[in-house]
Amino acid sequence: DIQMTQSPSTLSASVGDRVTITCRASQSISGWMAWYQQKPGKAPKLLIYKASSLESGVPSRFSGSGSGTEFTLTISSLQPDDFATYYCQHYYIYPLTFGGGTKVEIK
Amino acid sequence: EVQLVESGGGLVQPGGSLRLSCAASGFIFSDHYMDWVRQAPGEGLEWVGRSKHRRENYATEYAASVKGRFIVSRDDSRYSLYLQMNGLRTEDTAVYYCTWSRGGPNYNMDVWGQGTTVIVSS
């Protein structure tokens, strides 16, 4: 199975900060990576697919990059609505696996 | 607009069975991959299983943790996805989400339902 390692697990930041979350795959997944945002008590929401493609309706302050085994999700200027938990997920082979999550907290 | 509504969750004893349903609308059901993803209390996301679309004969894939116990099926006439869960264990306690994939080549989870809660306890 491909292991997805996210870092950091928790991140404290302020409104307006640039935030970067990293996800490392245990083997190459080409660009078959998605990022999701989840708020407490709610279902996850797709932000990014194919490593860098922005889902329709998602603010442009979110961006994704990377290929192979190293990927990043960047929020260019953190907004109050962005405090949530973020998950990476590969869809290269079965089983599909998620990273452990990164909780973005208010500093 | 794609909409997914899960139902069927509840309290069940260890060793018991439960069937979850996901009612879908807003797209041609037979043309899309559908998945089940779960989230144990306070934990992260875990993919459970997948039903591929009609062109791939509705083939299924499973996580090792549920293979042989859970079955993903679908009824295209009812626009419904199902998860039959047998031999339930306490570690199967989770919120179960139904998800929809827009389609190739990106078979990620584009839209999620609101989830249904399964509690396995004596």
GROMACS .gro file of C-alpha atoms in nm:
model
  229
    1ASP     CA    1   0.000   0.000   0.000
    2ILE     CA    2   0.110   0.358  -0.064
    3GLN     CA    3   0.155   0.552   0.261
    4MET     CA    4   0.071   0.921   0.257
    5THR     CA    5   0.258   1.127   0.519
    6GLN     CA    6   0.128   1.476   0.584
    7SER     CA    7   0.314   1.747   0.771
    8PRO     CA    8   0.268   1.924   0.995
    9SER     CA    9  -0.017   1.751   1.179
   10THR     CA   10  -0.117   2.082   1.336
   11LEU     CA   11  -0.042   2.433   1.218
   12SER     CA   12  -0.112   2.758   1.402
   13ALA     CA   13  -0.145   3.061   1.180
   14SER     CA   14  -0.300   3.406   1.160
   15VAL     CA   15  -0.539   3.558   0.910
   16GLY     CA   16  -0.336   3.679   0.613
   17ASP     CA   17  -0.055   3.425   0.659
   18ARG     CA   18   0.078   3.213   0.376
   19VAL     CA   19   0.033   2.848   0.472
   20THR     CA   20   0.195   2.542   0.319
   21ILE     CA   21   0.104   2.180   0.391
   22THR     CA   22   0.320   1.897   0.262
   23CYS     CA   23   0.223   1.543   0.166
   24ARG     CA   24   0.479   1.275   0.087
   25ALA     CA   25   0.390   0.947  -0.083
   26SER     CA   26   0.586   0.630  -0.006
   27GLN     CA   27   0.625   0.570  -0.380
   28SER     CA   28   0.564   0.770  -0.694
   29ILE     CA   29   0.199   0.847  -0.766
   30SER     CA   30   0.273   1.063  -1.071
   31GLY     CA   31   0.023   1.351  -1.032
   32TRP     CA   32  -0.272   1.151  -0.903
   33MET     CA   33  -0.322   1.355  -0.589
   34ALA     CA   34  -0.623   1.531  -0.442
   35TRP     CA   35  -0.664   1.766  -0.147
   36TYR     CA   36  -0.975   1.801   0.068
   37GLN     CA   37  -1.090   2.044   0.336
   38GLN     CA   38  -1.303   1.930   0.627
   39LYS     CA   39  -1.470   2.142   0.892
   40PRO     CA   40  -1.596   1.998   1.223
   41GLY     CA   41  -1.912   1.793   1.183
   42LYS     CA   42  -1.914   1.834   0.805
   43ALA     CA   43  -1.824   1.619   0.508
   44PRO     CA   44  -1.493   1.678   0.333
   45LYS     CA   45  -1.488   1.907   0.030
   46LEU     CA   46  -1.264   1.868  -0.275
   47LEU     CA   47  -1.018   2.155  -0.324
   48ILE     CA   48  -0.754   2.030  -0.567
   49TYR     CA   49  -0.731   1.734  -0.806
   50LYS     CA   50  -0.455   1.605  -1.034
   51ALA     CA   51  -0.207   1.769  -0.794
   52SER     CA   52  -0.261   2.125  -0.916
   53SER     CA   53  -0.607   2.163  -1.072
   54LEU     CA   54  -0.839   2.389  -0.874
   55GLU     CA   55  -1.190   2.253  -0.825
   56SER     CA   56  -1.463   2.479  -0.959
   57GLY     CA   57  -1.584   2.728  -0.700
   58VAL     CA   58  -1.275   2.699  -0.479
   59PRO     CA   59  -1.106   3.035  -0.409
   60SER     CA   60  -0.790   3.104  -0.604
   61ARG     CA   61  -0.589   3.152  -0.282
   62PHE     CA   62  -0.571   2.771  -0.274
   63SER     CA   63  -0.311   2.607  -0.497
   64GLY     CA   64  -0.145   2.269  -0.527
   65SER     CA   65   0.185   2.158  -0.669
   66GLY     CA   66   0.414   1.860  -0.694
   67SER     CA   67   0.456   1.529  -0.869
   68GLY     CA   68   0.606   1.191  -0.799
   69THR     CA   69   0.630   1.168  -0.421
   70GLU     CA   70   0.629   1.529  -0.294
   71PHE     CA   71   0.321   1.751  -0.298
   72THR     CA   72   0.216   2.076  -0.138
   73LEU     CA   73  -0.108   2.260  -0.072
   74THR     CA   74  -0.065   2.634  -0.032
   75ILE     CA   75  -0.309   2.894   0.096
   76SER     CA   76  -0.169   3.226  -0.017
   77SER     CA   77  -0.350   3.444   0.238
   78LEU     CA   78  -0.533   3.258   0.514
   79GLN     CA   79  -0.893   3.365   0.565
   80PRO     CA   80  -1.120   3.302   0.867
   81ASP     CA   81  -1.316   3.044   0.667
   82ASP     CA   82  -0.999   2.840   0.606
   83PHE     CA   83  -0.951   2.718   0.962
   84ALA     CA   84  -1.019   2.348   0.911
   85THR     CA   85  -0.848   2.013   0.865
   86TYR     CA   86  -0.689   1.930   0.530
   87TYR     CA   87  -0.629   1.584   0.386
   88CYS     CA   88  -0.428   1.464   0.090
   89GLN     CA   89  -0.528   1.149  -0.097
   90HIS     CA   90  -0.373   0.955  -0.382
   91TYR     CA   91  -0.571   0.774  -0.650
   92TYR     CA   92  -0.285   0.607  -0.834
   93ILE     CA   93  -0.350   0.243  -0.742
   94TYR     CA   94  -0.567   0.048  -0.500
   95PRO     CA   95  -0.605   0.081  -0.212
   96LEU     CA   96  -0.670   0.452  -0.222
   97THR     CA   97  -0.517   0.612   0.086
   98PHE     CA   98  -0.538   0.943   0.269
   99GLY     CA   99  -0.282   1.135   0.465
  100GLY     CA  100  -0.336   1.172   0.839
  101GLY     CA  101  -0.460   1.528   0.811
  102THR     CA  102  -0.334   1.876   0.897
  103LYS     CA  103  -0.539   2.086   1.135
  104VAL     CA  104  -0.503   2.459   1.069
  105GLU     CA  105  -0.574   2.649   1.390
  106ILE     CA  106  -0.602   3.016   1.477
  107LYS     CA  107  -0.280   3.152   1.626
  108GLU     CA  108  -2.630   1.954  -0.912
  109VAL     CA  109  -2.493   1.626  -0.779
  110GLN     CA  110  -2.655   1.525  -0.450
  111LEU     CA  111  -2.586   1.224  -0.232
  112VAL     CA  112  -2.792   1.126   0.072
  113GLU     CA  113  -2.681   0.838   0.292
  114SER     CA  114  -2.907   0.641   0.523
  115GLY     CA  115  -2.917   0.317   0.717
  116GLY     CA  116  -2.673   0.390   0.996
  117GLY     CA  117  -2.741   0.291   1.354
  118LEU     CA  118  -2.635   0.088   1.654
  119VAL     CA  119  -2.543  -0.276   1.594
  120GLN     CA  120  -2.381  -0.543   1.807
  121PRO     CA  121  -2.040  -0.688   1.724
  122GLY     CA  122  -2.076  -0.963   1.469
  123GLY     CA  123  -2.394  -0.813   1.332
  124SER     CA  124  -2.485  -0.679   0.990
  125LEU     CA  125  -2.607  -0.350   0.851
  126ARG     CA  126  -2.679  -0.215   0.503
  127LEU     CA  127  -2.612   0.146   0.419
  128SER     CA  128  -2.777   0.320   0.126
  129CYS     CA  129  -2.682   0.626  -0.075
  130ALA     CA  130  -2.948   0.795  -0.285
  131ALA     CA  131  -2.795   0.987  -0.576
  132SER     CA  132  -2.931   1.255  -0.807
  133GLY     CA  133  -2.812   1.512  -1.056
  134PHE     CA  134  -2.611   1.286  -1.288
  135ILE     CA  135  -2.632   0.966  -1.494
  136PHE     CA  136  -2.566   0.717  -1.219
  137SER     CA  137  -2.437   0.429  -1.432
  138ASP     CA  138  -2.163   0.648  -1.584
  139HIS     CA  139  -1.974   0.720  -1.265
  140TYR     CA  140  -1.750   0.562  -1.005
  141MET     CA  141  -1.889   0.570  -0.654
  142ASP     CA  142  -1.703   0.515  -0.327
  143TRP     CA  143  -1.759   0.464   0.042
  144VAL     CA  144  -1.521   0.645   0.281
  145ARG     CA  145  -1.538   0.630   0.658
  146GLN     CA  146  -1.413   0.833   0.951
  147ALA     CA  147  -1.384   0.689   1.300
  148PRO     CA  148  -1.453   0.930   1.588
  149GLY     CA  149  -1.171   1.182   1.616
  150GLU     CA  150  -0.974   1.012   1.341
  151GLY     CA  151  -0.885   1.070   0.976
  152LEU     CA  152  -1.043   0.948   0.655
  153GLU     CA  153  -1.028   0.585   0.540
  154TRP     CA  154  -1.135   0.465   0.197
  155VAL     CA  155  -1.361   0.159   0.226
  156GLY     CA  156  -1.456   0.050  -0.123
  157ARG     CA  157  -1.547   0.143  -0.479
  158SER     CA  158  -1.799   0.056  -0.746
  159LYS     CA  159  -1.676   0.136  -1.094
  160HIS     CA  160  -1.913   0.242  -1.373
  161ARG     CA  161  -2.111   0.036  -1.622
  162ARG     CA  162  -1.837   0.043  -1.887
  163GLU     CA  163  -1.616  -0.145  -1.641
  164ASN     CA  164  -1.894  -0.385  -1.550
  165TYR     CA  165  -1.940  -0.228  -1.209
  166ALA     CA  166  -1.619  -0.390  -1.084
  167THR     CA  167  -1.548  -0.337  -0.716
  168GLU     CA  168  -1.237  -0.266  -0.510
  169TYR     CA  169  -1.197  -0.284  -0.133
  170ALA     CA  170  -0.968  -0.182   0.149
  171ALA     CA  171  -0.796  -0.477   0.313
  172SER     CA  172  -0.962  -0.395   0.645
  173VAL     CA  173  -1.310  -0.471   0.506
  174LYS     CA  174  -1.245  -0.717   0.223
  175GLY     CA  175  -1.449  -1.032   0.270
  176ARG     CA  176  -1.685  -0.862   0.517
  177PHE     CA  177  -1.825  -0.562   0.325
  178ILE     CA  178  -1.988  -0.559  -0.017
  179VAL     CA  179  -2.038  -0.251  -0.236
  180SER     CA  180  -2.326  -0.278  -0.481
  181ARG     CA  181  -2.549  -0.048  -0.680
  182ASP     CA  182  -2.893  -0.037  -0.836
  183ASP     CA  183  -2.886   0.191  -1.136
  184SER     CA  184  -3.264   0.185  -1.170
  185ARG     CA  185  -3.293   0.331  -0.822
  186TYR     CA  186  -2.991   0.560  -0.853
  187SER     CA  187  -2.864   0.400  -0.534
  188LEU     CA  188  -2.533   0.278  -0.396
  189TYR     CA  189  -2.520   0.028  -0.111
  190LEU     CA  190  -2.272  -0.094   0.146
  191GLN     CA  191  -2.356  -0.431   0.298
  192MET     CA  192  -2.155  -0.468   0.618
  193ASN     CA  193  -2.125  -0.812   0.775
  194GLY     CA  194  -1.923  -0.938   1.068
  195LEU     CA  195  -1.911  -0.590   1.216
  196ARG     CA  196  -1.639  -0.507   1.465
  197THR     CA  197  -1.609  -0.227   1.718
  198GLU     CA  198  -1.339  -0.073   1.497
  199ASP     CA  199  -1.596  -0.030   1.218
  200THR     CA  200  -1.761   0.243   1.427
  201ALA     CA  201  -1.747   0.553   1.208
  202VAL     CA  202  -1.931   0.805   0.997
  203TYR     CA  203  -1.970   0.652   0.651
  204TYR     CA  204  -1.968   0.883   0.350
  205CYS     CA  205  -2.084   0.810  -0.001
  206THR     CA  206  -1.881   0.990  -0.269
  207TRP     CA  207  -1.906   1.057  -0.644
  208SER     CA  208  -1.631   1.079  -0.899
  209ARG     CA  209  -1.672   1.309  -1.196
  210GLY     CA  210  -1.481   1.069  -1.418
  211GLY     CA  211  -1.166   0.979  -1.601
  212PRO     CA  212  -0.887   1.029  -1.572
  213ASN     CA  213  -0.938   1.182  -1.229
  214TYR     CA  214  -1.104   0.918  -1.017
  215ASN     CA  215  -1.087   1.113  -0.693
  216MET     CA  216  -1.389   1.201  -0.476
  217ASP     CA  217  -1.549   1.508  -0.621
  218VAL     CA  218  -1.871   1.523  -0.420
  219TRP     CA  219  -1.950   1.381  -0.075
  220GLY     CA  220  -2.276   1.306   0.101
  221GLN     CA  221  -2.344   1.425   0.455
  222GLY     CA  222  -2.263   1.084   0.607
  223THR     CA  223  -2.442   0.828   0.818
  224THR     CA  224  -2.320   0.707   1.157
  225VAL     CA  225  -2.256   0.343   1.241
  226ILE     CA  226  -2.189   0.242   1.600
  227VAL     CA  227  -2.079  -0.113   1.672
  228SER     CA  228  -2.115  -0.184   2.040
  229SER     CA  229  -2.260  -0.439   2.279
   0.00000   0.00000   0.00000
